[in-house]
mmCIF file with all atom_site columns, C-alpha atoms in Angstrom:
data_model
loop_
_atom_site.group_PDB
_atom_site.id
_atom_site.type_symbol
_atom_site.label_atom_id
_atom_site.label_alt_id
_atom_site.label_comp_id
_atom_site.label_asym_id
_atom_site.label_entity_id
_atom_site.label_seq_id
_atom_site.pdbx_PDB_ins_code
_atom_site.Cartn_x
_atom_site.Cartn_y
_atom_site.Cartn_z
_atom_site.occupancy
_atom_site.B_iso_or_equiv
_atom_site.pdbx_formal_charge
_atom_site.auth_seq_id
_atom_site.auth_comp_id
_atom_site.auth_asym_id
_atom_site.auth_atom_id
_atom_site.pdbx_PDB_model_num
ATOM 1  C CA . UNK A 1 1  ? 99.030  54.890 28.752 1.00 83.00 ? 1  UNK A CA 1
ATOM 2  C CA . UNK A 1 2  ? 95.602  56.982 28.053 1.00 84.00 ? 2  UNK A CA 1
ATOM 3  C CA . UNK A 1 3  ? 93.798  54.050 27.591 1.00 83.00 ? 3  UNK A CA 1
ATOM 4  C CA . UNK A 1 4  ? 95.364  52.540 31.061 1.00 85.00 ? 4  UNK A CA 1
ATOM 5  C CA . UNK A 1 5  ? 94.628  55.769 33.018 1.00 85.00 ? 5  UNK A CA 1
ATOM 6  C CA . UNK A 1 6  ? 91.079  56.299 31.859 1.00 87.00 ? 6  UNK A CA 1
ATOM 7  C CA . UNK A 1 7  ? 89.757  52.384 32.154 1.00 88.00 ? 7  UNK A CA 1
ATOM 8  C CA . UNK A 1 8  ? 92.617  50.667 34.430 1.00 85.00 ? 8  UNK A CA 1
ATOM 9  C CA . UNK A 1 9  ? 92.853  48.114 31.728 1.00 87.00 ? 9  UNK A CA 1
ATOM 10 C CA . UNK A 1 10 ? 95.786  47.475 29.286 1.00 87.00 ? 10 UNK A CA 1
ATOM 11 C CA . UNK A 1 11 ? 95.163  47.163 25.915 1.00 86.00 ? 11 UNK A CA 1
ATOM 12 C CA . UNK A 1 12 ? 95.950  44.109 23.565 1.00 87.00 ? 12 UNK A CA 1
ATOM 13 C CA . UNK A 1 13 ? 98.864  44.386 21.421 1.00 87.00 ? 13 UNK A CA 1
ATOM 14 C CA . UNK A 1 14 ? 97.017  44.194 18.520 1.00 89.00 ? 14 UNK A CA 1
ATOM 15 C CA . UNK A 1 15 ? 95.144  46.984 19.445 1.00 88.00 ? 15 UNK A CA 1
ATOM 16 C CA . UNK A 1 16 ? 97.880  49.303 20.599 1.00 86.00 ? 16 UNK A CA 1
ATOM 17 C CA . UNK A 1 17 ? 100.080 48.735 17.360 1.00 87.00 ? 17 UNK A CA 1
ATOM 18 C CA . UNK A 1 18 ? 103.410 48.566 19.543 1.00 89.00 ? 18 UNK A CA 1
ATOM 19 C CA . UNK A 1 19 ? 105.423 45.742 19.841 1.00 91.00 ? 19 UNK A CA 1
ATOM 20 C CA . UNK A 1 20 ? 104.770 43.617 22.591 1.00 91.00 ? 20 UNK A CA 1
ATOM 21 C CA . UNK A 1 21 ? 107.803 44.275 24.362 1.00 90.00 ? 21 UNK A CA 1
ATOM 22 C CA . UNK A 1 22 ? 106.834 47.611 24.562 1.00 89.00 ? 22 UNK A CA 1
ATOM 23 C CA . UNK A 1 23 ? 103.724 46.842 25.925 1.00 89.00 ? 23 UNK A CA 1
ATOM 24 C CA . UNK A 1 24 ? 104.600 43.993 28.597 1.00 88.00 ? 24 UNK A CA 1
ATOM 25 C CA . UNK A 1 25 ? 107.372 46.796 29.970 1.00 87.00 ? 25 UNK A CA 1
ATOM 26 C CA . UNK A 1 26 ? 104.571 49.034 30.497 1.00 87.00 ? 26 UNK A CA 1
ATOM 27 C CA . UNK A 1 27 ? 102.486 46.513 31.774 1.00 85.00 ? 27 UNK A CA 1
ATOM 28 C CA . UNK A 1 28 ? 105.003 45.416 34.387 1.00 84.00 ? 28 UNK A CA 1
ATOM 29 C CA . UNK A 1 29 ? 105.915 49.190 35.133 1.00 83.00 ? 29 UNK A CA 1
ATOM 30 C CA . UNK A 1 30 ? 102.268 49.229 36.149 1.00 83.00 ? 30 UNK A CA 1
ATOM 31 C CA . UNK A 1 31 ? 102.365 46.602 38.097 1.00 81.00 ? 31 UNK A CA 1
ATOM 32 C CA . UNK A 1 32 ? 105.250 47.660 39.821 1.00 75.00 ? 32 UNK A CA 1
ATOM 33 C CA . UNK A 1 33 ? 107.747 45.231 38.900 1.00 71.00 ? 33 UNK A CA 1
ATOM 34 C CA . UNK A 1 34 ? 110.134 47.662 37.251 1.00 66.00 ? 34 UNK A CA 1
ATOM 35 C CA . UNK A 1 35 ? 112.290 49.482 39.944 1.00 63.00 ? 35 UNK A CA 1
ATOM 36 C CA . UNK A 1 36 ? 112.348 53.255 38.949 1.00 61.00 ? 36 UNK A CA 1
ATOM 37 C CA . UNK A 1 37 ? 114.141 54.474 42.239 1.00 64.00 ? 37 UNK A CA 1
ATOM 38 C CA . UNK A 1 38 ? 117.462 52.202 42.506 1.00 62.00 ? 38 UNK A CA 1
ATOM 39 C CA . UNK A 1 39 ? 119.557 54.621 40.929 1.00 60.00 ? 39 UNK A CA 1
ATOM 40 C CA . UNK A 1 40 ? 121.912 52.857 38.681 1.00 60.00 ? 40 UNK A CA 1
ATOM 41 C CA . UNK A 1 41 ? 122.650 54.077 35.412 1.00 65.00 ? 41 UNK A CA 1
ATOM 42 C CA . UNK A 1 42 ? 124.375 53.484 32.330 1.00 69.00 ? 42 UNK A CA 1
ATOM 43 C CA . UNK A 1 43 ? 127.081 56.188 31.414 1.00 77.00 ? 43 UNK A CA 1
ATOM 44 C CA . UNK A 1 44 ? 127.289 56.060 27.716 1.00 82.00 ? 44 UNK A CA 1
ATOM 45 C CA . UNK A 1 45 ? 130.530 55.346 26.170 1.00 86.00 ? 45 UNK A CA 1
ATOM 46 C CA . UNK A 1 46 ? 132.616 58.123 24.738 1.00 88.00 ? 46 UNK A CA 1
ATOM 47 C CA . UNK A 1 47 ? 134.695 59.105 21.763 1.00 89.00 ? 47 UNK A CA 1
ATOM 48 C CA . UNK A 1 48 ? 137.792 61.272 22.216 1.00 87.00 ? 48 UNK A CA 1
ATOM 49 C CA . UNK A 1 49 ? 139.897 63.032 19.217 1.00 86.00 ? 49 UNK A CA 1
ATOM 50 C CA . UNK A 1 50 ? 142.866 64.631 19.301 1.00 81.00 ? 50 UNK A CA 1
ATOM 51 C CA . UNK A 1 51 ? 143.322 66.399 16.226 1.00 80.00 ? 51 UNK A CA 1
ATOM 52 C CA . UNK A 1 52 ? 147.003 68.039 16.849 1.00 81.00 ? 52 UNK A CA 1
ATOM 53 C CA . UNK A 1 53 ? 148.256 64.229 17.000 1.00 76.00 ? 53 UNK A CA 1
ATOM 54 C CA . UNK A 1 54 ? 150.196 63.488 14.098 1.00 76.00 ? 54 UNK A CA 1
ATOM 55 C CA . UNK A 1 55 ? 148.176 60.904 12.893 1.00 75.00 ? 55 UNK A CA 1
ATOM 56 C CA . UNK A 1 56 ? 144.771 62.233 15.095 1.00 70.00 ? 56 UNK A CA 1
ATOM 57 C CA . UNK A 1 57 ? 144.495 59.487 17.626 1.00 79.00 ? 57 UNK A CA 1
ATOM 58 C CA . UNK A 1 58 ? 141.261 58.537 18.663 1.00 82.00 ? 58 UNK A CA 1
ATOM 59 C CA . UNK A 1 59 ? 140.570 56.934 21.876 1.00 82.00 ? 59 UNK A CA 1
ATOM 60 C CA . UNK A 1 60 ? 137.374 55.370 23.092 1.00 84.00 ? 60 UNK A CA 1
ATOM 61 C CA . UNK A 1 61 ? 136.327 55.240 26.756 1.00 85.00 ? 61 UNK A CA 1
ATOM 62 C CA . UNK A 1 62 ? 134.507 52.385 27.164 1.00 84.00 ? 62 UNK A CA 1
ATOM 63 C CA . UNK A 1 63 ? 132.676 52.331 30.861 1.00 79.00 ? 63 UNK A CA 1
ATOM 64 C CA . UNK A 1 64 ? 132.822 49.418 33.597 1.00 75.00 ? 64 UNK A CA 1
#
């Protein structure tokens, strides 16, 4: 991203010692390919415990 913002220019993989996929997602955030605006995001999953159970049930919420 330094390198970007001071000469425009990405560097080559090889040079930035990421792996590529990092790179080509930055490369096509620059170019403005990647939608940061739409709004959508992931809710994580999530783990639930209840510990007075008799045998303390877990239950998983898994989102749509």
């Amino acid at each position: 991203a330094r390198a970007w913002k001071s000469t425009g220019d990405i560097p080559p993989v090889e040079e930035v010692g990421l792996p590529a996929y990092v790179v080509d997602t930055f490369h096509d955030f620059v170019e403005g390919r990647i939608d940061t605006q739409r709004g959508t995001r992931l809710r994580p999953p999530r783990l639930y415990l209840d510990p007075l159970a008799p045998d303390a049930l877990y239950f998983l919420d898994l989102p749509t």
